[in-house]
């Protein structure tokens, strides 16, 4: 709750809920998400799976939902960012720019990361934003790199990321451990 209050006045933050399977992490996150929604905040949800279906899966799920429900004006204002995201996020393909040039992998990844920050910052400017990322113990490195980038570059976006993970499935060499120590 205190982190959410800081988010509402312009801070970007991260809260991680960890514990063993079945302890209630997702239920607690969902309950808090309902409270945030009832208070007028934007709530987005994405989860990772044991076998990732696509890169950046939890962000793709969350942003797909945001774009679907934010309205045409939101999509128009973010056309360039959504065009970039249309390549890795299948549900955003309707925003694709057929004339988009092919880029090397590193440049393209940076554009994806910046486009995600742009969309999140734009949404956070409208209302405070809660992004629930469930089951981060299954997140791939690219997803965690994107999360780290968002947390470092979305200053003032009125964003709180609430992540859940099973600590028993996150050994010392896991990418999530590295990300937490970097943050």
mmCIF file with all atom_site columns, C-alpha atoms in Angstrom:
data_model
loop_
_atom_site.group_PDB
_atom_site.id
_atom_site.type_symbol
_atom_site.label_atom_id
_atom_site.label_alt_id
_atom_site.label_comp_id
_atom_site.label_asym_id
_atom_site.label_entity_id
_atom_site.label_seq_id
_atom_site.pdbx_PDB_ins_code
_atom_site.Cartn_x
_atom_site.Cartn_y
_atom_site.Cartn_z
_atom_site.occupancy
_atom_site.B_iso_or_equiv
_atom_site.pdbx_formal_charge
_atom_site.auth_seq_id
_atom_site.auth_comp_id
_atom_site.auth_asym_id
_atom_site.auth_atom_id
_atom_site.pdbx_PDB_model_num
ATOM 1   C CA . UNK A 1 1   ? 0.000   0.000   0.000   1.00 0.00 ? 1   UNK A CA 1
ATOM 2   C CA . UNK A 1 2   ? 2.781   2.478   0.874   1.00 0.00 ? 2   UNK A CA 1
ATOM 3   C CA . UNK A 1 3   ? 4.521   1.763   -2.431  1.00 0.00 ? 3   UNK A CA 1
ATOM 4   C CA . UNK A 1 4   ? 1.258   2.393   -4.273  1.00 0.00 ? 4   UNK A CA 1
ATOM 5   C CA . UNK A 1 5   ? 0.838   5.736   -2.504  1.00 0.00 ? 5   UNK A CA 1
ATOM 6   C CA . UNK A 1 6   ? 4.325   6.735   -3.711  1.00 0.00 ? 6   UNK A CA 1
ATOM 7   C CA . UNK A 1 7   ? 3.381   5.594   -7.213  1.00 0.00 ? 7   UNK A CA 1
ATOM 8   C CA . UNK A 1 8   ? 0.326   7.841   -7.209  1.00 0.00 ? 8   UNK A CA 1
ATOM 9   C CA . UNK A 1 9   ? 2.551   10.903  -6.683  1.00 0.00 ? 9   UNK A CA 1
ATOM 10  C CA . UNK A 1 10  ? 4.965   10.074  -9.478  1.00 0.00 ? 10  UNK A CA 1
ATOM 11  C CA . UNK A 1 11  ? 7.398   7.390   -8.376  1.00 0.00 ? 11  UNK A CA 1
ATOM 12  C CA . UNK A 1 12  ? 8.240   4.176   -10.179 1.00 0.00 ? 12  UNK A CA 1
ATOM 13  C CA . UNK A 1 13  ? 8.607   1.172   -7.907  1.00 0.00 ? 13  UNK A CA 1
ATOM 14  C CA . UNK A 1 14  ? 8.964   -2.566  -7.618  1.00 0.00 ? 14  UNK A CA 1
ATOM 15  C CA . UNK A 1 15  ? 7.479   -4.912  -5.042  1.00 0.00 ? 15  UNK A CA 1
ATOM 16  C CA . UNK A 1 16  ? 8.251   -8.622  -5.171  1.00 0.00 ? 16  UNK A CA 1
ATOM 17  C CA . UNK A 1 17  ? 6.132   -11.271 -3.464  1.00 0.00 ? 17  UNK A CA 1
ATOM 18  C CA . UNK A 1 18  ? 8.039   -14.482 -2.978  1.00 0.00 ? 18  UNK A CA 1
ATOM 19  C CA . UNK A 1 19  ? 7.214   -17.804 -1.422  1.00 0.00 ? 19  UNK A CA 1
ATOM 20  C CA . UNK A 1 20  ? 6.543   -21.413 -2.139  1.00 0.00 ? 20  UNK A CA 1
ATOM 21  C CA . UNK A 1 21  ? 3.876   -22.680 -4.522  1.00 0.00 ? 21  UNK A CA 1
ATOM 22  C CA . UNK A 1 22  ? 0.305   -22.332 -3.300  1.00 0.00 ? 22  UNK A CA 1
ATOM 23  C CA . UNK A 1 23  ? 1.051   -19.897 -0.489  1.00 0.00 ? 23  UNK A CA 1
ATOM 24  C CA . UNK A 1 24  ? -1.188  -17.154 -1.955  1.00 0.00 ? 24  UNK A CA 1
ATOM 25  C CA . UNK A 1 25  ? 1.150   -14.796 -3.816  1.00 0.00 ? 25  UNK A CA 1
ATOM 26  C CA . UNK A 1 26  ? -1.071  -14.531 -6.877  1.00 0.00 ? 26  UNK A CA 1
ATOM 27  C CA . UNK A 1 27  ? -4.211  -14.223 -4.757  1.00 0.00 ? 27  UNK A CA 1
ATOM 28  C CA . UNK A 1 28  ? -2.660  -11.391 -2.732  1.00 0.00 ? 28  UNK A CA 1
ATOM 29  C CA . UNK A 1 29  ? -1.551  -9.626  -5.923  1.00 0.00 ? 29  UNK A CA 1
ATOM 30  C CA . UNK A 1 30  ? -5.028  -10.041 -7.431  1.00 0.00 ? 30  UNK A CA 1
ATOM 31  C CA . UNK A 1 31  ? -6.701  -8.688  -4.309  1.00 0.00 ? 31  UNK A CA 1
ATOM 32  C CA . UNK A 1 32  ? -4.448  -5.644  -4.322  1.00 0.00 ? 32  UNK A CA 1
ATOM 33  C CA . UNK A 1 33  ? -5.060  -5.190  -8.071  1.00 0.00 ? 33  UNK A CA 1
ATOM 34  C CA . UNK A 1 34  ? -8.820  -5.075  -7.443  1.00 0.00 ? 34  UNK A CA 1
ATOM 35  C CA . UNK A 1 35  ? -8.300  -2.361  -4.805  1.00 0.00 ? 35  UNK A CA 1
ATOM 36  C CA . UNK A 1 36  ? -6.116  -0.344  -7.192  1.00 0.00 ? 36  UNK A CA 1
ATOM 37  C CA . UNK A 1 37  ? -8.681  -0.703  -9.973  1.00 0.00 ? 37  UNK A CA 1
ATOM 38  C CA . UNK A 1 38  ? -11.511 0.333   -7.644  1.00 0.00 ? 38  UNK A CA 1
ATOM 39  C CA . UNK A 1 39  ? -9.502  3.462   -6.751  1.00 0.00 ? 39  UNK A CA 1
ATOM 40  C CA . UNK A 1 40  ? -9.202  4.382   -10.435 1.00 0.00 ? 40  UNK A CA 1
ATOM 41  C CA . UNK A 1 41  ? -5.739  3.021   -11.194 1.00 0.00 ? 41  UNK A CA 1
ATOM 42  C CA . UNK A 1 42  ? -4.859  1.172   -14.374 1.00 0.00 ? 42  UNK A CA 1
ATOM 43  C CA . UNK A 1 43  ? -4.158  -2.501  -13.702 1.00 0.00 ? 43  UNK A CA 1
ATOM 44  C CA . UNK A 1 44  ? -2.269  -4.671  -16.175 1.00 0.00 ? 44  UNK A CA 1
ATOM 45  C CA . UNK A 1 45  ? -1.448  -8.346  -15.803 1.00 0.00 ? 45  UNK A CA 1
ATOM 46  C CA . UNK A 1 46  ? 1.023   -10.645 -17.490 1.00 0.00 ? 46  UNK A CA 1
ATOM 47  C CA . UNK A 1 47  ? 2.515   -13.960 -16.540 1.00 0.00 ? 47  UNK A CA 1
ATOM 48  C CA . UNK A 1 48  ? 5.337   -16.175 -17.563 1.00 0.00 ? 48  UNK A CA 1
ATOM 49  C CA . UNK A 1 49  ? 4.987   -19.874 -18.245 1.00 0.00 ? 49  UNK A CA 1
ATOM 50  C CA . UNK A 1 50  ? 7.383   -22.722 -17.645 1.00 0.00 ? 50  UNK A CA 1
ATOM 51  C CA . UNK A 1 51  ? 7.776   -22.853 -21.414 1.00 0.00 ? 51  UNK A CA 1
ATOM 52  C CA . UNK A 1 52  ? 7.697   -19.318 -22.775 1.00 0.00 ? 52  UNK A CA 1
ATOM 53  C CA . UNK A 1 53  ? 5.370   -18.959 -25.722 1.00 0.00 ? 53  UNK A CA 1
ATOM 54  C CA . UNK A 1 54  ? 7.038   -15.796 -26.994 1.00 0.00 ? 54  UNK A CA 1
ATOM 55  C CA . UNK A 1 55  ? 9.743   -13.369 -25.925 1.00 0.00 ? 55  UNK A CA 1
ATOM 56  C CA . UNK A 1 56  ? 8.633   -10.756 -23.392 1.00 0.00 ? 56  UNK A CA 1
ATOM 57  C CA . UNK A 1 57  ? 5.440   -12.765 -22.811 1.00 0.00 ? 57  UNK A CA 1
ATOM 58  C CA . UNK A 1 58  ? 4.160   -11.025 -19.638 1.00 0.00 ? 58  UNK A CA 1
ATOM 59  C CA . UNK A 1 59  ? 4.713   -7.588  -21.178 1.00 0.00 ? 59  UNK A CA 1
ATOM 60  C CA . UNK A 1 60  ? 3.008   -8.680  -24.403 1.00 0.00 ? 60  UNK A CA 1
ATOM 61  C CA . UNK A 1 61  ? -0.053  -9.857  -22.449 1.00 0.00 ? 61  UNK A CA 1
ATOM 62  C CA . UNK A 1 62  ? -0.213  -6.700  -20.348 1.00 0.00 ? 62  UNK A CA 1
ATOM 63  C CA . UNK A 1 63  ? 0.299   -4.222  -23.185 1.00 0.00 ? 63  UNK A CA 1
ATOM 64  C CA . UNK A 1 64  ? -2.061  -6.070  -25.524 1.00 0.00 ? 64  UNK A CA 1
ATOM 65  C CA . UNK A 1 65  ? -4.783  -5.628  -22.907 1.00 0.00 ? 65  UNK A CA 1
ATOM 66  C CA . UNK A 1 66  ? -3.894  -1.972  -22.375 1.00 0.00 ? 66  UNK A CA 1
ATOM 67  C CA . UNK A 1 67  ? -4.021  -1.126  -26.076 1.00 0.00 ? 67  UNK A CA 1
ATOM 68  C CA . UNK A 1 68  ? -7.264  -3.058  -26.568 1.00 0.00 ? 68  UNK A CA 1
ATOM 69  C CA . UNK A 1 69  ? -8.997  -1.133  -23.781 1.00 0.00 ? 69  UNK A CA 1
ATOM 70  C CA . UNK A 1 70  ? -7.387  2.320   -23.851 1.00 0.00 ? 70  UNK A CA 1
ATOM 71  C CA . UNK A 1 71  ? -9.166  3.511   -26.982 1.00 0.00 ? 71  UNK A CA 1
ATOM 72  C CA . UNK A 1 72  ? -8.308  4.720   -30.462 1.00 0.00 ? 72  UNK A CA 1
ATOM 73  C CA . UNK A 1 73  ? -6.820  8.032   -29.329 1.00 0.00 ? 73  UNK A CA 1
ATOM 74  C CA . UNK A 1 74  ? -4.312  6.209   -27.104 1.00 0.00 ? 74  UNK A CA 1
ATOM 75  C CA . UNK A 1 75  ? -3.254  4.022   -30.041 1.00 0.00 ? 75  UNK A CA 1
ATOM 76  C CA . UNK A 1 76  ? -3.014  7.023   -32.383 1.00 0.00 ? 76  UNK A CA 1
ATOM 77  C CA . UNK A 1 77  ? -0.773  8.925   -29.972 1.00 0.00 ? 77  UNK A CA 1
ATOM 78  C CA . UNK A 1 78  ? 1.527   5.922   -29.656 1.00 0.00 ? 78  UNK A CA 1
ATOM 79  C CA . UNK A 1 79  ? 1.515   4.757   -33.274 1.00 0.00 ? 79  UNK A CA 1
ATOM 80  C CA . UNK A 1 80  ? 5.311   4.697   -33.628 1.00 0.00 ? 80  UNK A CA 1
ATOM 81  C CA . UNK A 1 81  ? 5.865   2.736   -30.402 1.00 0.00 ? 81  UNK A CA 1
ATOM 82  C CA . UNK A 1 82  ? 3.041   0.325   -31.237 1.00 0.00 ? 82  UNK A CA 1
ATOM 83  C CA . UNK A 1 83  ? 4.454   -0.215  -34.702 1.00 0.00 ? 83  UNK A CA 1
ATOM 84  C CA . UNK A 1 84  ? 7.748   -1.303  -33.146 1.00 0.00 ? 84  UNK A CA 1
ATOM 85  C CA . UNK A 1 85  ? 5.957   -3.560  -30.666 1.00 0.00 ? 85  UNK A CA 1
ATOM 86  C CA . UNK A 1 86  ? 3.846   -5.128  -33.406 1.00 0.00 ? 86  UNK A CA 1
ATOM 87  C CA . UNK A 1 87  ? 6.791   -7.275  -34.474 1.00 0.00 ? 87  UNK A CA 1
ATOM 88  C CA . UNK A 1 88  ? 7.445   -9.139  -31.198 1.00 0.00 ? 88  UNK A CA 1
ATOM 89  C CA . UNK A 1 89  ? 3.875   -8.824  -29.795 1.00 0.00 ? 89  UNK A CA 1
ATOM 90  C CA . UNK A 1 90  ? 1.496   -10.757 -32.077 1.00 0.00 ? 90  UNK A CA 1
ATOM 91  C CA . UNK A 1 91  ? -1.732  -9.139  -30.854 1.00 0.00 ? 91  UNK A CA 1
ATOM 92  C CA . UNK A 1 92  ? -0.447  -5.693  -31.848 1.00 0.00 ? 92  UNK A CA 1
ATOM 93  C CA . UNK A 1 93  ? 0.145   -6.647  -35.501 1.00 0.00 ? 93  UNK A CA 1
ATOM 94  C CA . UNK A 1 94  ? -2.707  -4.382  -36.582 1.00 0.00 ? 94  UNK A CA 1
ATOM 95  C CA . UNK A 1 95  ? -0.387  -1.465  -35.690 1.00 0.00 ? 95  UNK A CA 1
ATOM 96  C CA . UNK A 1 96  ? 2.440   -2.714  -37.917 1.00 0.00 ? 96  UNK A CA 1
ATOM 97  C CA . UNK A 1 97  ? 4.167   -0.410  -40.369 1.00 0.00 ? 97  UNK A CA 1
ATOM 98  C CA . UNK A 1 98  ? 4.790   -2.397  -43.549 1.00 0.00 ? 98  UNK A CA 1
ATOM 99  C CA . UNK A 1 99  ? 7.548   0.028   -44.501 1.00 0.00 ? 99  UNK A CA 1
ATOM 100 C CA . UNK A 1 100 ? 9.506   -0.578  -41.278 1.00 0.00 ? 100 UNK A CA 1
ATOM 101 C CA . UNK A 1 101 ? 13.146  -1.234  -41.975 1.00 0.00 ? 101 UNK A CA 1
ATOM 102 C CA . UNK A 1 102 ? 14.973  -4.317  -40.800 1.00 0.00 ? 102 UNK A CA 1
ATOM 103 C CA . UNK A 1 103 ? 17.405  -3.615  -37.975 1.00 0.00 ? 103 UNK A CA 1
ATOM 104 C CA . UNK A 1 104 ? 20.186  -5.537  -36.342 1.00 0.00 ? 104 UNK A CA 1
ATOM 105 C CA . UNK A 1 105 ? 19.122  -7.520  -33.292 1.00 0.00 ? 105 UNK A CA 1
ATOM 106 C CA . UNK A 1 106 ? 20.611  -5.200  -30.645 1.00 0.00 ? 106 UNK A CA 1
ATOM 107 C CA . UNK A 1 107 ? 19.128  -2.038  -32.162 1.00 0.00 ? 107 UNK A CA 1
ATOM 108 C CA . UNK A 1 108 ? 15.757  -3.710  -32.544 1.00 0.00 ? 108 UNK A CA 1
ATOM 109 C CA . UNK A 1 109 ? 15.811  -4.920  -28.915 1.00 0.00 ? 109 UNK A CA 1
ATOM 110 C CA . UNK A 1 110 ? 16.628  -1.390  -27.729 1.00 0.00 ? 110 UNK A CA 1
ATOM 111 C CA . UNK A 1 111 ? 13.728  -0.032  -29.785 1.00 0.00 ? 111 UNK A CA 1
ATOM 112 C CA . UNK A 1 112 ? 11.410  -2.604  -28.224 1.00 0.00 ? 112 UNK A CA 1
ATOM 113 C CA . UNK A 1 113 ? 12.558  -1.667  -24.725 1.00 0.00 ? 113 UNK A CA 1
ATOM 114 C CA . UNK A 1 114 ? 12.103  2.052   -25.389 1.00 0.00 ? 114 UNK A CA 1
ATOM 115 C CA . UNK A 1 115 ? 8.685   1.479   -26.985 1.00 0.00 ? 115 UNK A CA 1
ATOM 116 C CA . UNK A 1 116 ? 7.510   -0.409  -23.885 1.00 0.00 ? 116 UNK A CA 1
ATOM 117 C CA . UNK A 1 117 ? 8.702   2.455   -21.668 1.00 0.00 ? 117 UNK A CA 1
ATOM 118 C CA . UNK A 1 118 ? 6.925   4.961   -23.934 1.00 0.00 ? 118 UNK A CA 1
ATOM 119 C CA . UNK A 1 119 ? 3.605   3.098   -23.766 1.00 0.00 ? 119 UNK A CA 1
ATOM 120 C CA . UNK A 1 120 ? 3.837   2.589   -20.001 1.00 0.00 ? 120 UNK A CA 1
ATOM 121 C CA . UNK A 1 121 ? 4.807   6.211   -19.371 1.00 0.00 ? 121 UNK A CA 1
ATOM 122 C CA . UNK A 1 122 ? 1.928   7.427   -21.531 1.00 0.00 ? 122 UNK A CA 1
ATOM 123 C CA . UNK A 1 123 ? -0.555  5.238   -19.646 1.00 0.00 ? 123 UNK A CA 1
ATOM 124 C CA . UNK A 1 124 ? 0.921   6.315   -16.296 1.00 0.00 ? 124 UNK A CA 1
ATOM 125 C CA . UNK A 1 125 ? 0.458   9.954   -17.278 1.00 0.00 ? 125 UNK A CA 1
ATOM 126 C CA . UNK A 1 126 ? -3.290  9.286   -17.557 1.00 0.00 ? 126 UNK A CA 1
ATOM 127 C CA . UNK A 1 127 ? -3.633  7.386   -14.257 1.00 0.00 ? 127 UNK A CA 1
ATOM 128 C CA . UNK A 1 128 ? -1.293  5.532   -11.897 1.00 0.00 ? 128 UNK A CA 1
ATOM 129 C CA . UNK A 1 129 ? -0.419  2.104   -13.263 1.00 0.00 ? 129 UNK A CA 1
ATOM 130 C CA . UNK A 1 130 ? -0.046  -1.251  -11.509 1.00 0.00 ? 130 UNK A CA 1
ATOM 131 C CA . UNK A 1 131 ? 1.706   -3.900  -13.592 1.00 0.00 ? 131 UNK A CA 1
ATOM 132 C CA . UNK A 1 132 ? 1.376   -7.378  -12.093 1.00 0.00 ? 132 UNK A CA 1
ATOM 133 C CA . UNK A 1 133 ? 3.966   -9.825  -13.433 1.00 0.00 ? 133 UNK A CA 1
ATOM 134 C CA . UNK A 1 134 ? 3.168   -13.308 -12.185 1.00 0.00 ? 134 UNK A CA 1
ATOM 135 C CA . UNK A 1 135 ? 5.519   -16.295 -11.927 1.00 0.00 ? 135 UNK A CA 1
ATOM 136 C CA . UNK A 1 136 ? 8.764   -14.434 -12.593 1.00 0.00 ? 136 UNK A CA 1
ATOM 137 C CA . UNK A 1 137 ? 10.720  -17.560 -11.618 1.00 0.00 ? 137 UNK A CA 1
ATOM 138 C CA . UNK A 1 138 ? 9.936   -18.772 -15.162 1.00 0.00 ? 138 UNK A CA 1
ATOM 139 C CA . UNK A 1 139 ? 10.891  -15.513 -16.884 1.00 0.00 ? 139 UNK A CA 1
ATOM 140 C CA . UNK A 1 140 ? 13.527  -15.686 -19.579 1.00 0.00 ? 140 UNK A CA 1
ATOM 141 C CA . UNK A 1 141 ? 16.528  -13.351 -19.629 1.00 0.00 ? 141 UNK A CA 1
ATOM 142 C CA . UNK A 1 142 ? 15.052  -11.040 -22.263 1.00 0.00 ? 142 UNK A CA 1
ATOM 143 C CA . UNK A 1 143 ? 11.908  -10.497 -20.191 1.00 0.00 ? 143 UNK A CA 1
ATOM 144 C CA . UNK A 1 144 ? 13.987  -9.710  -17.118 1.00 0.00 ? 144 UNK A CA 1
ATOM 145 C CA . UNK A 1 145 ? 16.245  -7.370  -19.110 1.00 0.00 ? 145 UNK A CA 1
ATOM 146 C CA . UNK A 1 146 ? 13.103  -5.569  -20.276 1.00 0.00 ? 146 UNK A CA 1
ATOM 147 C CA . UNK A 1 147 ? 11.781  -5.349  -16.721 1.00 0.00 ? 147 UNK A CA 1
ATOM 148 C CA . UNK A 1 148 ? 15.083  -3.895  -15.529 1.00 0.00 ? 148 UNK A CA 1
ATOM 149 C CA . UNK A 1 149 ? 15.052  -1.376  -18.393 1.00 0.00 ? 149 UNK A CA 1
ATOM 150 C CA . UNK A 1 150 ? 11.480  -0.303  -17.604 1.00 0.00 ? 150 UNK A CA 1
ATOM 151 C CA . UNK A 1 151 ? 12.304  0.175   -13.922 1.00 0.00 ? 151 UNK A CA 1
ATOM 152 C CA . UNK A 1 152 ? 15.403  2.208   -14.730 1.00 0.00 ? 152 UNK A CA 1
ATOM 153 C CA . UNK A 1 153 ? 13.916  4.369   -17.485 1.00 0.00 ? 153 UNK A CA 1
ATOM 154 C CA . UNK A 1 154 ? 10.285  4.930   -16.527 1.00 0.00 ? 154 UNK A CA 1
ATOM 155 C CA . UNK A 1 155 ? 11.032  7.577   -13.914 1.00 0.00 ? 155 UNK A CA 1
ATOM 156 C CA . UNK A 1 156 ? 7.971   9.607   -13.090 1.00 0.00 ? 156 UNK A CA 1
ATOM 157 C CA . UNK A 1 157 ? 5.702   7.193   -14.953 1.00 0.00 ? 157 UNK A CA 1
ATOM 158 C CA . UNK A 1 158 ? 3.506   6.535   -11.896 1.00 0.00 ? 158 UNK A CA 1
ATOM 159 C CA . UNK A 1 159 ? 4.244   2.822   -12.263 1.00 0.00 ? 159 UNK A CA 1
ATOM 160 C CA . UNK A 1 160 ? 4.327   0.100   -9.634  1.00 0.00 ? 160 UNK A CA 1
ATOM 161 C CA . UNK A 1 161 ? 5.461   -3.337  -10.769 1.00 0.00 ? 161 UNK A CA 1
ATOM 162 C CA . UNK A 1 162 ? 4.211   -6.115  -8.513  1.00 0.00 ? 162 UNK A CA 1
ATOM 163 C CA . UNK A 1 163 ? 6.026   -9.350  -9.280  1.00 0.00 ? 163 UNK A CA 1
ATOM 164 C CA . UNK A 1 164 ? 5.493   -12.809 -7.852  1.00 0.00 ? 164 UNK A CA 1
ATOM 165 C CA . UNK A 1 165 ? 7.913   -15.698 -7.831  1.00 0.00 ? 165 UNK A CA 1
ATOM 166 C CA . UNK A 1 166 ? 8.739   -18.941 -6.080  1.00 0.00 ? 166 UNK A CA 1
ATOM 167 C CA . UNK A 1 167 ? 11.959  -18.316 -4.219  1.00 0.00 ? 167 UNK A CA 1
ATOM 168 C CA . UNK A 1 168 ? 12.730  -22.053 -4.041  1.00 0.00 ? 168 UNK A CA 1
ATOM 169 C CA . UNK A 1 169 ? 12.909  -22.069 -7.863  1.00 0.00 ? 169 UNK A CA 1
ATOM 170 C CA . UNK A 1 170 ? 15.343  -19.153 -8.073  1.00 0.00 ? 170 UNK A CA 1
ATOM 171 C CA . UNK A 1 171 ? 18.883  -20.381 -7.395  1.00 0.00 ? 171 UNK A CA 1
ATOM 172 C CA . UNK A 1 172 ? 21.811  -18.022 -7.118  1.00 0.00 ? 172 UNK A CA 1
ATOM 173 C CA . UNK A 1 173 ? 22.635  -18.294 -10.852 1.00 0.00 ? 173 UNK A CA 1
ATOM 174 C CA . UNK A 1 174 ? 19.051  -17.569 -11.979 1.00 0.00 ? 174 UNK A CA 1
ATOM 175 C CA . UNK A 1 175 ? 18.634  -14.396 -14.106 1.00 0.00 ? 175 UNK A CA 1
ATOM 176 C CA . UNK A 1 176 ? 16.037  -13.078 -11.618 1.00 0.00 ? 176 UNK A CA 1
ATOM 177 C CA . UNK A 1 177 ? 18.625  -13.166 -8.832  1.00 0.00 ? 177 UNK A CA 1
ATOM 178 C CA . UNK A 1 178 ? 21.016  -11.184 -11.007 1.00 0.00 ? 178 UNK A CA 1
ATOM 179 C CA . UNK A 1 179 ? 18.317  -8.650  -11.887 1.00 0.00 ? 179 UNK A CA 1
ATOM 180 C CA . UNK A 1 180 ? 17.381  -8.138  -8.232  1.00 0.00 ? 180 UNK A CA 1
ATOM 181 C CA . UNK A 1 181 ? 20.998  -7.561  -7.264  1.00 0.00 ? 181 UNK A CA 1
ATOM 182 C CA . UNK A 1 182 ? 21.438  -5.089  -10.153 1.00 0.00 ? 182 UNK A CA 1
ATOM 183 C CA . UNK A 1 183 ? 18.406  -3.128  -9.036  1.00 0.00 ? 183 UNK A CA 1
#
